[in-house]
Short mmCIF file of C-alpha atoms and ligand atoms in Angstrom, two decimals:
data_model
loop_
_atom_site.label_atom_id
_atom_site.label_comp_id
_atom_site.label_asym_id
_atom_site.label_seq_id
_atom_site.Cartn_x
_atom_site.Cartn_y
_atom_site.Cartn_z
CA MET A 1024 179.28 101.79 -85.44
CA VAL A 1025 182.69 101.54 -83.12
CA ASN A 1026 186.12 101.16 -84.25
CA PHE A 1027 186.95 97.54 -85.83
CA LYS A 1028 189.93 95.36 -87.23
CA ILE A 1029 188.75 92.91 -89.75
CA ASP A 1030 191.14 89.48 -89.70
CA ASN A 1031 190.57 86.20 -90.63
CA PRO A 1032 193.20 84.46 -92.14
CA THR A 1033 192.15 80.79 -92.67
CA ILE A 1034 191.71 79.73 -96.17
CA VAL A 1035 188.32 78.03 -96.99
CA HIS A 1036 188.08 75.84 -100.09
CA PHE A 1037 184.43 75.42 -100.79
CA GLY A 1038 182.11 73.55 -103.33
CA LYS A 1039 182.36 70.18 -104.93
CA ASP A 1040 185.50 67.92 -105.07
CA VAL A 1041 187.62 70.07 -103.04
CA ILE A 1042 189.07 67.33 -101.01
CA ARG A 1043 191.55 66.93 -104.07
CA ASP A 1044 193.62 69.20 -102.79
CA LEU A 1045 193.86 67.75 -99.49
CA GLY A 1046 197.02 66.12 -99.57
CA LYS A 1047 199.25 68.78 -101.03
CA THR A 1048 197.94 71.53 -98.48
CA VAL A 1049 198.83 69.31 -95.34
CA LYS A 1050 202.41 68.68 -97.13
CA ILE A 1051 202.91 72.20 -96.55
CA TYR A 1052 202.73 72.31 -92.69
CA GLY A 1053 204.84 68.98 -92.27
CA ASN A 1054 204.93 65.19 -92.55
CA LYS A 1055 203.01 63.59 -90.07
CA VAL A 1056 199.58 64.85 -88.90
CA LEU A 1057 197.11 63.45 -86.06
CA LEU A 1058 194.32 63.23 -88.19
CA VAL A 1059 191.11 63.29 -84.83
CA TYR A 1060 187.32 62.00 -85.94
CA GLY A 1061 184.01 61.37 -84.49
CA LYS A 1062 182.30 58.50 -83.22
CA GLY A 1063 182.55 57.25 -86.61
CA SER A 1064 180.47 58.70 -89.44
CA ILE A 1065 183.24 59.53 -91.30
CA LYS A 1066 183.91 55.25 -91.20
CA SER A 1067 179.98 54.65 -93.07
CA ASN A 1068 179.47 57.95 -95.26
CA GLY A 1069 183.18 57.09 -97.54
CA ILE A 1070 185.25 60.26 -96.10
CA TYR A 1071 188.15 58.66 -93.82
CA ASP A 1072 188.48 56.86 -97.09
CA ALA A 1073 188.84 59.87 -99.22
CA VAL A 1074 190.18 61.08 -96.39
CA ILE A 1075 193.64 58.68 -95.89
CA GLU A 1076 193.97 57.91 -99.74
CA GLN A 1077 195.20 62.01 -99.54
CA LEU A 1078 197.25 61.06 -97.07
CA ASN A 1079 198.75 58.11 -98.17
CA THR A 1080 199.50 59.75 -101.69
CA ALA A 1081 201.06 63.44 -99.83
CA GLY A 1082 203.37 60.12 -98.52
CA VAL A 1083 202.38 61.60 -94.81
CA GLU A 1084 202.28 59.08 -91.75
CA VAL A 1085 198.90 59.73 -89.55
CA VAL A 1086 198.25 59.03 -86.35
CA GLU A 1087 194.88 58.64 -85.07
CA TYR A 1088 192.87 59.92 -82.43
CA SER A 1089 189.02 58.52 -82.78
CA GLY A 1090 186.38 58.76 -80.07
CA ILE A 1091 185.04 62.35 -80.00
CA LYS A 1092 181.56 62.68 -79.03
CA PRO A 1093 179.03 65.28 -79.63
CA ASN A 1094 179.20 68.24 -76.43
CA PRO A 1095 182.69 67.25 -76.31
CA VAL A 1096 184.59 66.62 -73.08
CA VAL A 1097 187.49 67.87 -72.24
CA GLU A 1098 189.02 64.40 -71.31
CA ASP A 1099 189.46 63.75 -74.44
CA VAL A 1100 191.10 66.35 -75.99
CA ASN A 1101 193.39 65.51 -73.06
CA ALA A 1102 194.40 62.22 -74.15
CA ALA A 1103 194.75 63.60 -77.81
CA VAL A 1104 197.21 66.35 -76.21
CA GLU A 1105 198.72 63.19 -74.93
CA LEU A 1106 198.86 61.30 -78.18
CA GLY A 1107 200.06 64.23 -80.32
CA ARG A 1108 203.63 65.78 -78.12
CA LYS A 1109 204.34 61.96 -77.31
CA GLU A 1110 204.52 60.67 -80.82
CA ASN A 1111 205.73 64.46 -82.49
CA ILE A 1112 203.62 65.42 -84.82
CA ASP A 1113 203.69 68.24 -87.00
CA LEU A 1114 199.97 69.44 -87.76
CA ILE A 1115 196.10 68.72 -86.85
CA LEU A 1116 194.47 67.62 -89.23
CA ALA A 1117 190.00 67.83 -87.63
CA VAL A 1118 187.46 66.01 -90.05
CA GLY A 1119 183.82 66.04 -88.69
CA GLY A 1120 181.94 68.58 -87.36
CA GLY A 1121 181.99 71.43 -84.34
CA SER A 1122 182.64 69.27 -81.77
CA VAL A 1123 186.17 67.61 -83.60
CA ILE A 1124 186.91 70.70 -84.84
CA ASP A 1125 186.24 72.13 -81.75
CA SER A 1126 188.63 69.18 -79.49
CA ALA A 1127 191.03 69.79 -82.23
CA LYS A 1128 191.85 73.85 -81.91
CA ILE A 1129 192.36 73.09 -78.65
CA VAL A 1130 194.62 70.35 -78.80
CA SER A 1131 196.58 72.90 -81.19
CA VAL A 1132 196.93 75.11 -78.44
CA THR A 1133 198.01 72.86 -75.96
CA ILE A 1134 200.10 70.45 -76.73
CA PRO A 1135 202.61 73.47 -77.05
CA LEU A 1136 201.99 73.95 -73.07
CA ASP A 1137 203.58 71.93 -69.87
CA THR A 1138 199.91 71.76 -68.47
CA THR A 1139 195.95 70.69 -69.40
CA ALA A 1140 193.73 71.12 -71.61
CA TRP A 1141 191.27 72.74 -68.80
CA ARG A 1142 193.14 74.84 -67.61
CA VAL A 1143 193.26 76.31 -70.91
CA MET A 1144 189.84 76.97 -70.88
CA ILE A 1145 189.54 78.51 -67.67
CA LYS A 1146 192.52 80.82 -69.50
CA MET A 1147 194.43 80.01 -66.31
CA VAL A 1148 197.37 80.43 -69.16
CA ARG A 1149 197.16 81.83 -72.72
CA PRO A 1150 197.79 79.86 -75.30
CA GLY A 1151 201.43 80.89 -77.25
CA LYS A 1152 201.92 79.37 -80.59
CA ALA A 1153 199.92 75.97 -82.19
CA VAL A 1154 200.53 73.26 -84.02
CA PRO A 1155 199.00 73.86 -87.08
CA LEU A 1156 195.45 72.84 -88.26
CA ILE A 1157 193.54 71.92 -91.24
CA SER A 1158 189.68 71.13 -91.11
CA VAL A 1159 187.63 69.10 -93.45
CA LEU A 1160 183.27 70.36 -92.40
CA THR A 1161 181.73 66.97 -92.13
CA LEU A 1162 178.08 69.14 -90.79
CA ALA A 1163 176.97 72.79 -91.28
CA ALA A 1164 176.12 74.37 -87.94
CA THR A 1165 179.04 75.96 -86.11
CA GLY A 1166 181.03 77.84 -88.43
CA THR A 1167 184.08 76.56 -86.53
CA GLU A 1168 185.52 75.92 -89.84
CA MET A 1169 186.37 79.51 -90.26
CA ASN A 1170 186.73 81.45 -86.46
CA GLN A 1171 188.91 81.57 -83.44
CA TYR A 1172 186.08 80.08 -81.46
CA ALA A 1173 185.91 76.72 -78.92
CA VAL A 1174 183.33 75.03 -77.26
CA VAL A 1175 184.76 71.62 -74.98
CA GLN A 1176 182.72 70.64 -71.96
CA ASN A 1177 183.43 69.75 -68.48
CA ASP A 1178 180.99 67.17 -67.09
CA GLN A 1179 182.11 67.03 -63.77
CA ALA A 1180 182.02 70.87 -62.70
CA LYS A 1181 179.11 71.35 -64.88
CA LYS A 1182 180.28 73.31 -67.06
CA LYS A 1183 180.35 74.43 -70.72
CA LEU A 1184 182.80 76.61 -71.82
CA GLY A 1185 184.31 79.03 -75.00
CA ILE A 1186 187.18 80.99 -75.66
CA GLY A 1187 188.54 82.27 -78.66
CA TYR A 1188 192.27 82.88 -79.61
CA ARG A 1189 193.51 84.20 -82.96
CA GLN A 1190 195.57 80.89 -82.92
CA MET A 1191 193.01 78.50 -83.30
CA TYR A 1192 191.25 79.79 -86.63
CA PRO A 1193 192.13 76.52 -88.85
CA ARG A 1194 194.83 77.75 -91.26
CA HIS A 1195 192.82 75.84 -94.39
CA SER A 1196 189.36 74.44 -93.90
CA PHE A 1197 187.68 72.01 -96.55
CA LEU A 1198 183.55 72.95 -97.48
CA ASP A 1199 182.32 70.18 -99.40
CA PRO A 1200 178.66 70.28 -99.30
CA GLN A 1201 178.61 66.56 -100.59
CA TYR A 1202 180.37 65.45 -97.12
CA THR A 1203 177.00 66.42 -95.76
CA TYR A 1204 174.58 64.52 -96.92
CA SER A 1205 175.17 61.74 -94.38
CA VAL A 1206 173.70 64.21 -91.81
CA PRO A 1207 170.41 63.05 -90.69
CA ARG A 1208 167.38 65.15 -90.56
CA ASN A 1209 168.01 65.91 -86.49
CA TYR A 1210 170.95 67.37 -86.70
CA THR A 1211 170.55 68.94 -90.66
CA ALA A 1212 167.55 70.82 -88.65
CA PHE A 1213 170.15 71.77 -85.72
CA GLY A 1214 172.65 72.84 -87.58
CA ILE A 1215 170.16 75.22 -89.41
CA VAL A 1216 169.08 76.31 -86.09
CA ASP A 1217 172.28 76.70 -84.92
CA LEU A 1218 173.52 79.13 -87.52
CA MET A 1219 170.14 81.40 -86.92
CA ALA A 1220 171.04 82.14 -83.34
CA HIS A 1221 174.47 83.18 -84.11
CA THR A 1222 173.31 85.50 -86.77
CA LEU A 1223 170.89 86.39 -83.49
CA GLU A 1224 173.09 86.64 -81.39
CA ASN A 1225 174.45 89.16 -83.11
CA TYR A 1226 171.90 91.24 -83.21
CA PHE A 1227 170.86 91.39 -80.69
CA GLY A 1228 174.41 92.80 -78.96
CA SER A 1229 175.57 96.37 -78.10
CA GLY A 1230 176.18 98.91 -80.07
CA GLU A 1231 174.67 100.24 -84.07
CA ALA A 1232 175.91 98.57 -87.46
CA THR A 1233 172.61 98.63 -89.89
CA LEU A 1234 174.64 96.88 -92.52
CA SER A 1235 175.76 94.15 -90.07
CA ASP A 1236 171.76 94.18 -89.13
CA ARG A 1237 171.61 93.34 -93.27
CA PHE A 1238 173.79 90.57 -93.33
CA VAL A 1239 171.97 89.21 -90.75
CA PHE A 1240 169.23 89.61 -92.40
CA ALA A 1241 170.32 87.95 -95.61
CA ILE A 1242 171.67 84.93 -93.74
CA LEU A 1243 168.44 84.11 -91.98
CA ASN A 1244 166.38 85.12 -95.39
CA GLU A 1245 168.10 82.57 -97.38
CA THR A 1246 167.71 80.07 -94.44
CA ILE A 1247 164.35 80.53 -93.95
CA GLU A 1248 164.01 79.47 -98.12
CA TYR A 1249 166.47 76.92 -98.67
CA GLY A 1250 166.35 75.38 -95.00
CA PRO A 1251 162.80 74.00 -95.33
CA LYS A 1252 163.67 72.60 -98.74
CA LEU A 1253 166.73 71.13 -97.32
CA ILE A 1254 165.18 69.46 -95.13
CA ASN A 1255 162.98 67.65 -97.54
CA ASN A 1256 165.33 66.61 -100.15
CA LEU A 1257 168.71 65.70 -98.23
CA HIS A 1258 170.66 64.74 -100.69
CA GLU A 1259 170.26 67.82 -103.25
CA TYR A 1260 173.79 69.53 -103.58
CA ASP A 1261 172.12 72.95 -104.18
CA LEU A 1262 170.40 73.16 -101.15
CA ARG A 1263 172.96 71.56 -98.66
CA ALA A 1264 175.92 74.07 -100.27
CA LYS A 1265 173.28 76.88 -99.35
CA ILE A 1266 173.44 76.10 -96.15
CA MET A 1267 176.92 74.89 -96.00
CA TYR A 1268 178.01 78.53 -97.22
CA ALA A 1269 174.73 80.05 -95.10
CA ALA A 1270 176.25 78.85 -91.85
CA THR A 1271 180.15 79.31 -92.38
CA MET A 1272 179.11 82.87 -92.95
CA ALA A 1273 176.36 82.85 -89.59
CA LEU A 1274 179.96 83.02 -87.38
CA ASN A 1275 183.28 84.25 -89.26
CA GLY A 1276 182.31 88.02 -87.61
CA LEU A 1277 180.71 89.11 -90.62
CA THR A 1278 178.07 89.98 -88.34
CA GLY A 1279 178.97 91.42 -85.63
CA TYR A 1280 181.27 94.16 -87.39
CA GLY A 1281 180.61 97.36 -86.23
CA ARG A 1282 179.29 96.29 -82.86
CA GLU A 1283 180.04 96.68 -79.58
CA SER A 1284 179.49 93.38 -78.57
CA GLY A 1285 176.78 90.31 -79.24
CA ASP A 1286 174.66 88.92 -75.73
CA TRP A 1287 175.17 85.66 -76.52
CA GLY A 1288 173.21 84.15 -73.30
CA VAL A 1289 171.37 82.14 -75.40
CA HIS A 1290 174.51 80.37 -76.15
CA ASP A 1291 174.87 80.13 -72.80
CA ILE A 1292 171.97 79.28 -71.66
CA GLY A 1293 172.10 76.19 -74.59
CA HIS A 1294 175.51 75.21 -73.01
CA VAL A 1295 173.83 74.71 -69.81
CA ILE A 1296 170.82 72.54 -71.86
CA SER A 1297 173.75 70.80 -73.49
CA VAL A 1298 176.38 70.02 -70.32
CA LEU A 1299 173.47 68.86 -68.01
CA PHE A 1300 171.25 66.49 -70.68
CA ASP A 1301 173.91 66.12 -73.32
CA THR A 1302 171.22 67.62 -75.55
CA PRO A 1303 172.29 68.79 -79.21
CA HIS A 1304 173.60 72.18 -79.28
CA GLY A 1305 171.20 73.19 -81.77
CA ALA A 1306 168.21 71.72 -80.52
CA SER A 1307 169.54 73.57 -77.13
CA LEU A 1308 168.77 77.11 -78.61
CA SER A 1309 165.71 76.62 -80.34
CA ILE A 1310 163.89 75.82 -76.75
CA ALA A 1311 166.03 79.00 -75.29
CA TYR A 1312 165.45 80.95 -77.73
CA PRO A 1313 162.27 81.55 -78.16
CA ALA A 1314 161.91 81.79 -74.33
CA TRP A 1315 164.71 84.27 -74.32
CA LEU A 1316 163.30 87.02 -76.06
CA LYS A 1317 159.96 86.15 -74.46
CA VAL A 1318 161.61 87.58 -71.78
CA ASN A 1319 163.54 91.09 -72.79
CA LYS A 1320 160.17 91.71 -76.03
CA ASP A 1321 159.27 94.99 -73.71
CA LYS A 1322 163.35 95.66 -73.61
CA MET A 1323 163.17 96.50 -77.49
CA PRO A 1324 160.39 96.32 -79.29
CA GLU A 1325 161.23 97.80 -82.29
CA ARG A 1326 164.11 96.26 -83.12
CA ILE A 1327 162.11 92.64 -82.24
CA ALA A 1328 160.13 94.28 -84.85
CA LEU A 1329 162.26 95.20 -87.30
CA LEU A 1330 163.57 91.87 -87.63
CA GLY A 1331 160.28 90.27 -87.88
CA ARG A 1332 159.60 93.03 -90.96
CA SER A 1333 162.63 92.14 -92.63
CA VAL A 1334 163.12 88.07 -92.75
CA PHE A 1335 159.28 87.20 -91.33
CA GLY A 1336 156.92 89.64 -93.21
CA VAL A 1337 155.04 90.31 -89.95
CA ASN A 1338 154.87 93.25 -88.34
CA SER A 1339 154.77 93.31 -84.57
CA ALA A 1340 157.90 91.45 -81.28
CA GLU A 1341 154.88 88.73 -80.69
CA LYS A 1342 154.40 88.03 -84.27
CA THR A 1343 158.50 87.61 -84.32
CA ILE A 1344 158.51 85.67 -81.64
CA ASP A 1345 155.56 83.62 -82.88
CA SER A 1346 157.62 82.74 -86.05
CA LEU A 1347 160.58 82.23 -85.50
CA GLU A 1348 159.43 79.43 -82.96
CA ASN A 1349 156.74 78.26 -85.71
CA PHE A 1350 159.72 77.84 -88.14
CA PHE A 1351 162.12 75.77 -85.63
CA LYS A 1352 159.00 73.60 -84.96
CA SER A 1353 158.49 73.30 -88.92
CA ILE A 1354 162.00 71.74 -89.62
CA GLY A 1355 161.92 69.81 -86.40
CA SER A 1356 163.60 70.80 -83.90
CA PRO A 1357 162.35 71.38 -80.19
CA VAL A 1358 160.77 74.17 -78.56
CA ARG A 1359 160.56 73.01 -74.82
CA LEU A 1360 162.05 70.77 -73.03
CA ASN A 1361 160.25 68.24 -72.65
CA GLU A 1362 160.56 67.70 -76.33
CA ALA A 1363 164.12 67.10 -75.99
CA GLY A 1364 163.25 64.44 -73.10
CA ILE A 1365 163.55 66.75 -69.99
CA HIS A 1366 160.93 65.99 -67.56
CA SER A 1367 159.75 69.25 -65.45
CA ALA A 1368 161.50 67.22 -62.65
CA LYS A 1369 164.52 68.69 -64.20
CA LYS A 1370 163.64 72.57 -63.66
CA PRO A 1371 165.56 73.17 -60.39
CA ASP A 1372 168.52 71.97 -61.13
CA LEU A 1373 168.70 73.51 -64.36
CA LEU A 1374 167.65 77.00 -63.54
CA GLU A 1375 170.49 76.51 -59.79
CA THR A 1376 173.21 75.74 -63.54
CA MET A 1377 171.85 79.04 -65.11
CA ILE A 1378 172.62 80.82 -61.96
CA LYS A 1379 175.39 79.23 -60.85
CA ASN A 1380 177.44 79.40 -65.07
CA LYS A 1381 176.15 83.07 -65.47
CA VAL A 1382 174.52 83.03 -68.28
CA ARG A 1383 173.55 86.43 -68.46
CA GLY A 1384 173.92 87.92 -71.78
CA SER A 1385 176.77 90.41 -72.72
CA ASN A 1386 173.75 92.92 -74.02
CA PHE A 1387 171.09 92.37 -71.31
CA LYS A 1388 172.06 91.17 -68.28
CA LEU A 1389 169.62 88.96 -67.30
CA THR A 1390 168.71 89.32 -63.73
CA GLU A 1391 167.75 85.59 -61.45
CA GLU A 1392 164.05 86.00 -61.89
CA GLU A 1393 164.24 86.42 -65.45
CA MET A 1394 167.00 83.32 -65.86
CA GLY A 1395 163.20 81.42 -64.06
CA LYS A 1396 161.41 82.75 -65.90
CA ILE A 1397 162.94 81.67 -69.09
CA VAL A 1398 162.82 78.56 -67.24
CA GLU A 1399 159.14 78.28 -67.27
CA LEU A 1400 159.22 79.68 -70.43
CA MET A 1401 161.11 76.77 -71.75
CA ASP A 1402 158.68 74.31 -69.86
CA ALA A 1403 154.82 75.98 -70.62
CA ASP A 1404 152.61 73.78 -72.29
O1 LIG B 513 180.57 61.45 -83.90
P1 LIG B 513 180.90 61.38 -85.62
O2 LIG B 513 180.78 60.25 -85.92
O3 LIG B 513 181.70 62.52 -86.08
O4 LIG B 513 178.82 61.99 -85.85
C1 LIG B 513 178.27 63.49 -86.04
C2 LIG B 513 177.57 63.19 -84.31
O5 LIG B 513 176.98 62.18 -83.79
C3 LIG B 513 177.20 63.28 -86.85
N1 LIG B 513 178.04 63.40 -87.95
C4 LIG B 513 178.78 64.92 -88.11
N2 LIG B 513 179.25 64.91 -89.13
C5 LIG B 513 178.35 63.44 -90.18
C6 LIG B 513 177.85 63.14 -88.80
N3 LIG B 513 176.86 61.55 -89.90
C7 LIG B 513 176.62 61.78 -90.35
N4 LIG B 513 177.72 62.51 -91.78
C8 LIG B 513 177.88 63.10 -92.23
N5 LIG B 513 178.11 63.89 -92.64
O6 LIG B 513 176.68 64.80 -86.03
C9 LIG B 513 176.38 64.34 -84.81
C10 LIG B 513 176.90 66.11 -84.38
O7 LIG B 513 178.31 65.82 -84.17
P2 LIG B 513 178.86 68.21 -83.80
O8 LIG B 513 179.84 67.34 -84.27
O9 LIG B 513 178.78 67.88 -81.91
O10 LIG B 513 177.51 68.98 -84.56
P3 LIG B 513 177.87 71.01 -84.74
O11 LIG B 513 178.64 70.48 -86.25
O12 LIG B 513 176.40 70.71 -84.55
O13 LIG B 513 179.24 70.88 -83.74
C11 LIG B 513 177.86 70.81 -81.75
C12 LIG B 513 179.34 71.61 -80.78
O14 LIG B 513 180.44 72.47 -81.53
C13 LIG B 513 179.70 74.05 -80.08
C14 LIG B 513 178.56 73.34 -80.04
O15 LIG B 513 178.26 73.79 -78.70
C15 LIG B 513 179.27 71.92 -80.13
O16 LIG B 513 179.48 71.35 -78.60
N6 LIG B 513 179.76 75.34 -81.06
C16 LIG B 513 181.38 75.55 -81.76
C17 LIG B 513 181.36 76.82 -81.89
C18 LIG B 513 182.54 77.44 -82.26
N7 LIG B 513 183.46 77.09 -82.55
O17 LIG B 513 182.38 78.71 -83.29
C19 LIG B 513 180.03 77.44 -82.25
C20 LIG B 513 178.64 76.92 -81.78
O18 LIG B 513 178.11 77.90 -80.70
C21 LIG B 513 178.52 75.47 -80.49
O19 LIG B 513 178.48 75.99 -79.49
ZN1 LIG B 514 176.03 78.31 -81.87
#
């Protein structure tokens, strides 16, 4: 086990009606808030009204930036930065899923700098102070509500990049499982895939940390037991709560302590699929993970088999990979490119961008030949 530091400053408010503490929490950080949200789901499901009521009661002035798209783009981040600077806001309130919260994180570190968002994303400029950020999470998936990462894409450069800085942890995150009732079945499944993928990226990283492995197995066991039930009962509070809790724990540090690194090659592949074809993040991962495992199987048969024994009750690496793929299928997430509407003719473009964007991963370090095999497997019948 390698040395590690546990340092997670986000205060999480979890459970039914936690929104009632939002107004007074916002007020701690100032009187003028930039409210950032997506394409409108919060208006149809009532979350917008509940948030505005809190802000009005607390006497906080509100400036709005809306329209953040899934697989968020840097143009929106820059526009929100401009608005926040012009209005001289005291803090940012992000209400949405990963796309909204990630965009708001980049806004929060870019506003105080004399630069644009992409220069922060490509690490030309390092964040200093950040505008305080509070989040209200509406979709269980990414873990962004309790971590320091943000992922934004640049369509011209064909790059979807993630960065992580301590300044980007939300100060507070409000997690009410009821707020995820309206997440449709497909995005509920993509969220389940994403949280599973986060634990796997750490599990397949380098370095031995058996307790962290067991955290991975616990999160996967929970998800495999309750995820499919949730897919058939989208409005059941306890199921929504279990998956929301699991998603937060899957990428808040817990599953990585004591390891040298995670791998994250599958996420890098997923980001290429998303930036080229606008595929939802979780869907890109359910396509890429089985293929990545098949290509890397012979490098770590025992490790994959241990996962299988601990999570699926099977004994071999092959059966583990089959079980994972079948699980993704069973909840309705695609496992091949064509199931996500990506035609075989797109394979050369996909491979070229994978090579250009260096989707190697940090532990298993894919070669270009292996990337080619992964593309073929993602396309196989
Ligand atoms: O646009 P709105 O109206 O917000 O609708 C969204 C969007 O269409 C909708 N939605 C969200 N909450 C809802 C809802 N619909 C009904 N009811 C609700 N309560 O769902 C759609 C998808 O939203 P999005 O925010 O894109 O989903 P998710 O939370 O999965 O976030 C995905 C983004 O996060 C990044 C991904 O790459 C992707 O860009 N990730 C961020 C990470 C992090 N910061 O740590 C790690 C992850 O690995 C991931 O890369
Ligand atoms: Zn992810």
